[in-house]
Coordinates of C-alpha atoms in Angstrom, one line a residue:
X149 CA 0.0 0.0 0.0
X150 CA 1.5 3.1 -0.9
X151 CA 0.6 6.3 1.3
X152 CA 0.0 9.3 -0.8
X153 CA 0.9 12.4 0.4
X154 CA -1.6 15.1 1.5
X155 CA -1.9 18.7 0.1
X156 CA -2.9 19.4 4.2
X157 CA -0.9 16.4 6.3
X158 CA -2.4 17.8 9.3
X159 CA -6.1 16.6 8.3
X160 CA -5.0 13.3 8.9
X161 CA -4.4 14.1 12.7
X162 CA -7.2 16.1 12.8
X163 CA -9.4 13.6 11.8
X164 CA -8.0 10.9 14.1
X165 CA -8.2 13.0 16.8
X166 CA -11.6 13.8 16.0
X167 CA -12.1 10.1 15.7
X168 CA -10.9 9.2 19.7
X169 CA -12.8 12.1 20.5
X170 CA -16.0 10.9 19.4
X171 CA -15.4 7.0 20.5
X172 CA -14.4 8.2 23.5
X173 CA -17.6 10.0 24.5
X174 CA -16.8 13.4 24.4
X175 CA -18.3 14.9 21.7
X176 CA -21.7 13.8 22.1
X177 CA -25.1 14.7 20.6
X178 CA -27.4 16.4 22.7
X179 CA -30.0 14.3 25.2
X180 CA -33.7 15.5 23.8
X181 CA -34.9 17.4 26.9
X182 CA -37.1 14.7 29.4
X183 CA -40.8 16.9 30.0
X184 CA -40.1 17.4 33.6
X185 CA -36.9 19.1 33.3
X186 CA -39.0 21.0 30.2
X187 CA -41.6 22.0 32.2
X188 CA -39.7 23.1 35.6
X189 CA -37.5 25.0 33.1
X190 CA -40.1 26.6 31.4
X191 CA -41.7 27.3 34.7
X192 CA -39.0 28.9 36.5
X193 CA -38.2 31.0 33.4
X194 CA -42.2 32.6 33.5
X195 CA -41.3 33.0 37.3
X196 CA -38.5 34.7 36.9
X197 CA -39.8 36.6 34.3
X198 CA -43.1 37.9 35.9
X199 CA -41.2 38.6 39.6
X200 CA -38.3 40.4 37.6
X201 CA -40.8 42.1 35.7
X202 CA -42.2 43.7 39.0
X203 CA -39.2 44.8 40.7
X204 CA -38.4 46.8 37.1
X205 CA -42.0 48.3 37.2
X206 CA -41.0 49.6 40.8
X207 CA -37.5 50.5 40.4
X208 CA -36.5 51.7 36.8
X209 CA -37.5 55.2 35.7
X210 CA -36.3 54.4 32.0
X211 CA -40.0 54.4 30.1
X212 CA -38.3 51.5 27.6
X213 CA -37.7 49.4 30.1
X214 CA -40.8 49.6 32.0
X215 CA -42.9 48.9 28.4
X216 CA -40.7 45.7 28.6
X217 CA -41.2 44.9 31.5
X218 CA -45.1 45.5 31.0
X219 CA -45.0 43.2 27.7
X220 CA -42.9 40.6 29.9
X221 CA -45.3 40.5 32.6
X222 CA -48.3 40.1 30.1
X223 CA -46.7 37.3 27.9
X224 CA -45.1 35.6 31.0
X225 CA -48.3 35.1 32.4
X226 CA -50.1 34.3 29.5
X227 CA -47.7 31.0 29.1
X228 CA -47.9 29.9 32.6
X229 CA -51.2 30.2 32.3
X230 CA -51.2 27.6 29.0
X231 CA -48.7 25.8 30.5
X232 CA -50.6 25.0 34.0
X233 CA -53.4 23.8 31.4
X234 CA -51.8 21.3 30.7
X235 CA -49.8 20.2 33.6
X236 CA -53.2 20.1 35.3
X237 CA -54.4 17.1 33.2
X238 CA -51.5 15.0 34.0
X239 CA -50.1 13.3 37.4
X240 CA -46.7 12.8 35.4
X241 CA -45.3 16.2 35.7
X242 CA -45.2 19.1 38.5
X243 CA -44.8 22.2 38.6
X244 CA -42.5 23.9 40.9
X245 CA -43.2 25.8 44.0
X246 CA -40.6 28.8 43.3
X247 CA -37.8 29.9 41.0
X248 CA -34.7 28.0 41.6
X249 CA -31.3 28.8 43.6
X250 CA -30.0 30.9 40.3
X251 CA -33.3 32.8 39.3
X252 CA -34.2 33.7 43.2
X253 CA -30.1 34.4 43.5
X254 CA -30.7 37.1 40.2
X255 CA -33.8 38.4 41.8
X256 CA -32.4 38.7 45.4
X257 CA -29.6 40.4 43.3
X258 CA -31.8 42.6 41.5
X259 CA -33.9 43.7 44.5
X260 CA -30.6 45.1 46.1
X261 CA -29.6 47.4 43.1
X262 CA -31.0 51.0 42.6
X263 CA -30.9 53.8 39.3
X264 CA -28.3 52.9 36.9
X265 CA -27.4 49.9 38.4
X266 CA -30.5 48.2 38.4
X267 CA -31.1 48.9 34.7
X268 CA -27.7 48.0 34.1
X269 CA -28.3 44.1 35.9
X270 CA -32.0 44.1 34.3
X271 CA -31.2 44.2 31.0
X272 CA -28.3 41.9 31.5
X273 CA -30.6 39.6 33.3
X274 CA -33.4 39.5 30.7
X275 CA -31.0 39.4 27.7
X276 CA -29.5 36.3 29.1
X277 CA -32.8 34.8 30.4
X278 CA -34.4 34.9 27.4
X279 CA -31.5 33.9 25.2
X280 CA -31.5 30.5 27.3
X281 CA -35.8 30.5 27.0
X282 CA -35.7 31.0 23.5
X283 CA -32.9 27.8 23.5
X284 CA -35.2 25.8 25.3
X285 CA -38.6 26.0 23.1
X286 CA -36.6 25.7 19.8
X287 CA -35.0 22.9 21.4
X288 CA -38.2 21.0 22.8
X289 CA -40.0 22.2 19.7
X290 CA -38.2 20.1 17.6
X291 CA -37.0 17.3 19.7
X292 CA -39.4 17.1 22.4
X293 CA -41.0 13.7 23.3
X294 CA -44.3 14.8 24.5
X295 CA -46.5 15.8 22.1
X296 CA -48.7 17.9 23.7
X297 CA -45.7 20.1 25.9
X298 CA -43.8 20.3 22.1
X299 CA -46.6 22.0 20.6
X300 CA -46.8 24.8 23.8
X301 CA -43.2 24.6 22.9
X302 CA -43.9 25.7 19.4
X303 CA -46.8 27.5 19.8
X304 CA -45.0 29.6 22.7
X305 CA -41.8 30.3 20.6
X306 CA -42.7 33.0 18.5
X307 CA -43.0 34.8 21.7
X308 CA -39.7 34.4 23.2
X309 CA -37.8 35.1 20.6
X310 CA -39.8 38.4 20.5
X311 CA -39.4 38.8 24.2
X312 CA -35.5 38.2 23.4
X313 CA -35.7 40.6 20.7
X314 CA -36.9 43.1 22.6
X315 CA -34.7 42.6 25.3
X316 CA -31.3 43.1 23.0
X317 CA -32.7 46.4 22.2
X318 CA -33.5 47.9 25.5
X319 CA -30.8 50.3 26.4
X320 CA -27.9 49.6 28.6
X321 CA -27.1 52.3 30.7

């Protein structure tokens, strides 16, 4: 056998490292999301969103920002709402109680900052919230198991991407 040689000899390393990479388990494919972890996700997020949205309404004198955090209060609530619909038909899944340790850490966060600052942390907050929202329906929208939680997924898309739309062009002060 005669070895030819390559126009880019590092390709062949490349693609043996790749190789031991992948048999050795660390590249892997994403796990489709299981409806529990979907749903306390998804849950937390409306949480966050609707308690985050309140501390803005009370602490923020920037007009944009309060219209967010109207819109995010509104939209927030209607998908809980759609999403305890559902949940309420089925002894498989729960809701949660209460944000988890990160969201109630933001908020506790939040609640401590005034003026500038608290702007500053909100829009932060919300840009990166609804980033990782936005993730999660488009993820569970096309992979999801459950039929009925992928189409809330789908159907409830269309308004976090606006929501994280929106939030990208609130000012940062």
């Amino acid at each position: 056998m005669t070895l030819k040689h390559h126009r880019f000899p590092g390709a062949f390393a490349l693609g043996l490292a790749g190789l031991a990479l992948v048999s050795s388990g660390i590249v892997r494919a994403q796990q489709p999301i299981p409806a529990q972890d979907f749903v306390t996700q998804t849950a937390v997020a409306n949480m966050f969103g609707m308690e985050s949205a309140t501390l803005a309404l009370h602490k923020t004198n920037s007009a944009a920002i309060k219209d967010f955090a109207h819109r995010l209060a509104d939209d927030h609530a209607a998908a809980t709402s759609s999403l305890r619909r559902i949940i309420s038909k089925r002894s498989d899944i729960a809701l949660p109680d209460r944000p988890d340790g990160k969201h109630l850490d933001l908020l506790r966060d939040l609640s401590d900052k005034q003026g500038a600052d608290f702007d500053r942390a909100y829009v932060d907050a919300q840009r990166s919230a609804h980033r990782e929202s936005t993730v999660l329906m488009e993820r569970y929208a096309g992979e999801g198991a459950d039929p009925e939680l992928k189409s809330f997924a789908a159907q409830t898309l269309p308004v976090f991407r606006e929501l994280e739309r929106k939030a990208r062009e609130l000012p940062a002060p």
